[in-house]
XYZ file of N, CA and C in Angstrom:
300
model
N 0.991 -1.005 -0.126
C -0.085 0.065 -0.143
C 1.042 1.323 -0.046
N 0.702 2.062 -1.189
C 1.450 3.192 -0.938
C 0.876 4.454 -0.181
N 1.331 5.534 -0.319
C 1.035 6.627 0.301
C -0.271 7.094 0.005
N -0.604 7.207 -1.284
C -1.617 7.669 -1.949
C -3.091 6.585 -1.335
N -2.748 5.506 -1.447
C -3.924 4.632 -1.200
C -4.142 4.501 0.471
N -3.112 4.802 1.244
C -3.277 4.911 2.639
C -4.016 6.297 2.980
N -3.732 7.316 2.383
C -4.399 8.539 2.668
C -5.995 8.438 2.008
N -6.219 7.942 1.113
C -7.562 7.625 0.606
C -8.378 6.643 1.636
N -7.799 5.702 2.125
C -8.354 4.838 2.991
C -8.712 5.763 4.249
N -7.819 6.284 4.789
C -7.932 7.469 5.919
C -9.048 8.427 5.869
N -9.141 8.797 4.451
C -10.050 10.162 4.034
C -11.496 9.246 3.974
N -11.466 8.073 3.609
C -12.970 7.339 3.367
C -13.313 7.139 4.917
N -12.534 6.560 5.628
C -12.780 6.109 7.026
C -13.288 7.372 7.876
N -12.634 8.657 7.724
C -12.830 9.804 8.333
C -14.137 10.207 7.749
N -14.484 10.235 6.479
C -15.892 10.620 6.014
C -16.822 10.107 6.292
N -16.584 8.687 6.372
C -17.753 7.604 6.885
C -18.157 7.929 8.456
N -17.194 7.729 9.304
C -17.547 8.078 10.602
C -17.785 9.536 11.068
N -17.165 10.280 10.382
C -17.347 11.568 10.663
C -18.488 12.280 10.337
N -19.506 11.683 9.494
C -21.007 12.129 9.161
C -21.568 11.649 10.386
N -21.436 10.226 11.175
C -22.165 10.005 12.233
C -22.053 10.716 13.358
N -20.667 11.268 13.453
C -20.288 11.914 14.788
C -21.066 13.361 14.861
N -20.823 14.003 13.363
C -21.440 15.253 13.157
C -23.122 15.126 13.177
N -23.831 14.236 12.981
C -25.074 14.024 13.308
C -25.360 13.782 14.836
N -24.505 13.126 15.265
C -24.652 12.656 16.911
C -24.737 14.019 17.668
N -23.605 14.887 17.074
C -23.416 16.260 18.022
C -24.865 16.982 17.720
N -25.117 17.124 16.372
C -26.153 17.969 16.034
C -27.442 17.490 16.958
N -27.687 16.167 16.940
C -28.946 15.624 17.747
C -28.588 15.846 19.319
N -27.511 15.827 19.745
C -27.420 16.296 21.073
C -27.667 17.699 21.407
N -27.228 18.589 20.372
C -27.486 20.080 20.580
C -29.019 20.477 20.599
N -29.790 19.495 19.685
C -31.067 20.001 19.607
C -31.438 19.655 20.937
N -31.456 18.412 21.283
C -31.947 17.803 22.700
C -31.545 18.793 23.630
N -30.479 19.074 23.929
C -29.702 20.291 24.949
C -30.770 21.640 24.869
N -30.734 22.085 23.701
C -31.544 23.374 23.699
C -33.063 23.301 23.914
N -33.610 22.005 23.430
C -34.863 21.720 23.683
C -35.162 21.692 25.127
N -34.014 21.088 26.027
C -34.278 20.998 27.361
C -34.394 22.343 27.940
N -33.595 23.149 27.406
C -33.481 24.384 28.113
C -34.863 25.186 27.753
N -35.451 25.164 26.443
C -36.695 25.565 26.367
C -37.768 25.114 27.190
N -37.542 24.042 27.190
C -38.885 23.108 28.113
C -38.628 23.704 29.696
N -37.385 23.620 30.131
C -37.003 24.438 31.430
C -37.623 25.716 31.469
N -37.323 26.509 30.450
C -37.960 28.036 30.555
C -39.357 27.864 30.655
N -39.941 26.984 29.769
C -41.516 26.995 29.740
C -42.005 26.588 30.915
N -41.650 25.513 31.746
C -41.957 25.134 32.889
C -41.799 25.945 33.866
N -40.644 26.775 34.008
C -40.655 27.917 34.823
C -41.683 28.853 34.753
N -41.723 29.275 33.582
C -42.965 30.362 33.519
C -44.188 29.789 33.874
N -44.493 28.793 33.422
C -45.850 28.008 33.841
C -46.137 27.953 35.123
N -44.967 27.555 35.966
C -45.099 27.391 37.368
C -45.229 28.752 38.185
N -44.325 29.738 37.598
C -44.501 30.971 38.265
C -45.895 31.596 38.317
N -46.697 31.070 37.096
C -48.104 31.765 37.080
C -48.957 30.997 38.274
N -48.761 29.957 38.517
C -49.465 29.195 39.530
C -48.937 29.386 41.016
N -47.968 30.059 41.257
C -47.292 30.545 42.528
C -46.798 29.505 43.424
N -46.000 28.616 42.630
C -45.423 27.632 43.370
C -44.403 27.728 44.150
N -43.825 27.004 45.214
C -42.614 27.303 46.035
C -41.369 27.343 45.061
N -40.598 28.256 45.443
C -39.439 28.401 44.312
C -38.426 27.285 44.286
N -38.294 26.732 45.574
C -37.275 25.456 45.525
C -37.978 24.369 44.683
N -39.400 24.067 44.871
C -40.066 23.071 44.136
C -39.944 23.222 42.646
N -40.089 24.494 42.401
C -40.161 25.082 40.868
C -38.516 24.957 40.294
N -37.480 25.047 41.202
C -36.040 24.796 40.558
C -36.024 23.544 40.311
N -36.535 22.436 41.197
C -36.352 21.033 41.090
C -37.141 20.452 39.873
N -38.217 21.183 39.736
C -38.947 20.372 38.600
C -38.481 21.066 37.236
N -38.031 22.008 37.182
C -37.220 22.673 35.860
C -36.003 21.900 35.729
N -35.149 21.714 36.966
C -33.867 20.947 36.372
C -34.200 19.398 36.096
N -35.275 18.884 36.624
C -35.527 17.526 36.258
C -35.991 17.246 34.685
N -36.820 18.263 34.243
C -37.016 18.353 32.873
C -36.055 18.432 31.916
N -35.001 19.207 32.442
C -33.805 19.396 31.674
C -33.072 18.100 31.522
N -32.784 17.695 32.639
C -32.044 16.486 32.833
C -32.522 15.279 31.908
N -34.145 15.158 32.096
C -34.705 14.123 31.411
C -34.615 14.468 29.947
N -34.592 15.613 29.512
C -34.253 15.748 27.745
C -32.828 15.286 27.464
N -31.938 15.949 28.432
C -30.259 15.497 28.101
C -30.080 13.919 28.088
N -30.788 13.349 29.001
C -30.806 11.719 29.193
C -31.372 11.143 27.797
N -32.536 11.780 27.419
C -33.160 11.229 26.104
C -32.408 11.563 24.926
N -31.740 12.618 24.932
C -30.722 13.079 23.855
C -29.651 12.136 23.741
N -28.853 11.791 24.918
C -27.955 11.040 24.997
C -28.201 9.424 24.366
N -29.413 9.063 24.925
C -29.529 7.630 24.541
C -29.954 7.440 22.991
N -30.484 8.805 22.460
C -30.947 9.007 21.150
C -29.602 8.980 19.989
N -28.600 9.681 20.669
C -27.039 10.003 20.166
C -26.338 8.655 20.174
N -26.578 7.837 21.323
C -25.656 6.551 21.226
C -26.512 5.297 20.270
N -27.797 5.489 20.167
C -28.433 4.702 19.046
C -28.154 5.142 17.789
N -27.826 6.562 17.441
C -27.519 6.962 16.162
C -26.080 6.474 15.878
N -25.056 6.357 16.936
C -24.067 5.848 16.579
C -23.527 4.592 16.609
N -24.803 3.689 16.632
C -24.809 2.427 16.511
C -24.596 1.425 17.654
N -24.526 2.110 18.858
C -24.720 1.439 20.130
C -26.062 0.878 20.295
N -25.995 -0.359 21.027
C -27.532 -0.853 21.088
C -27.790 -0.543 22.609
N -29.024 0.167 22.480
C -29.397 0.953 23.749
C -30.591 0.144 24.140
N -30.993 -0.956 23.905
C -32.232 -1.658 24.424
C -32.080 -2.088 25.772
N -30.937 -2.560 26.218
C -30.506 -2.912 27.540
C -30.612 -1.805 28.399
N -30.134 -0.635 28.044
C -29.973 0.717 28.845
C -31.291 1.316 28.813
N -32.327 1.170 27.953
C -33.505 1.553 27.859
C -34.552 0.748 28.976
N -34.281 -0.443 28.679
C -35.010 -1.764 29.548
C -34.688 -1.388 31.099
N -33.096 -1.023 31.450
C -32.816 -0.725 32.652
C -33.467 0.550 33.306
N -33.657 1.420 32.518
C -34.092 2.732 33.032
C -35.688 2.470 33.316
N -36.389 1.726 32.370
C -37.685 1.423 32.604
C -37.999 0.698 34.043
N -37.162 -0.192 34.175
C -37.167 -1.078 35.659
C -36.932 -0.107 36.895
N -36.059 0.876 36.555
C -35.599 1.615 37.693
C -36.910 2.705 37.827
N -37.392 2.961 36.831
C -38.678 3.900 37.032
C -39.714 3.091 37.678
N -39.926 1.926 37.320
C -40.925 1.127 37.927
C -40.660 0.626 39.402
N -39.444 0.514 39.690
C -38.924 0.612 41.019
C -39.194 1.667 41.865
N -38.875 2.953 41.407
C -38.926 4.183 42.237
C -40.393 4.437 42.088
N -41.417 4.081 41.260
C -42.774 4.380 41.321
C -43.473 3.380 42.628
N -42.979 2.481 42.949
C -43.446 1.687 44.124
C -42.620 1.979 45.481
N -41.644 2.858 45.297
C -40.845 3.037 46.493
C -41.603 4.012 47.508
């Protein structure tokens, strides 16, 4: 393999995996900004109801964390990682916390 073939192979691999990574970063940014928008929306809606400030802060943070978690799972799936076991584990955790 000469230098040109090596460069072509590296370029092909970079192009192939680079597109996945760029798509994953864009997805994560969409979920991140979606979390910020939802956090702001929840904050404004809760202020209209005159809720406790600490409770309001907790709910807004939980909404943002859930959005980022969903985005992370989506990004892992887009990168080709099998997330079915992770999603099942999160479901069981939610089930257990619901009965706690």
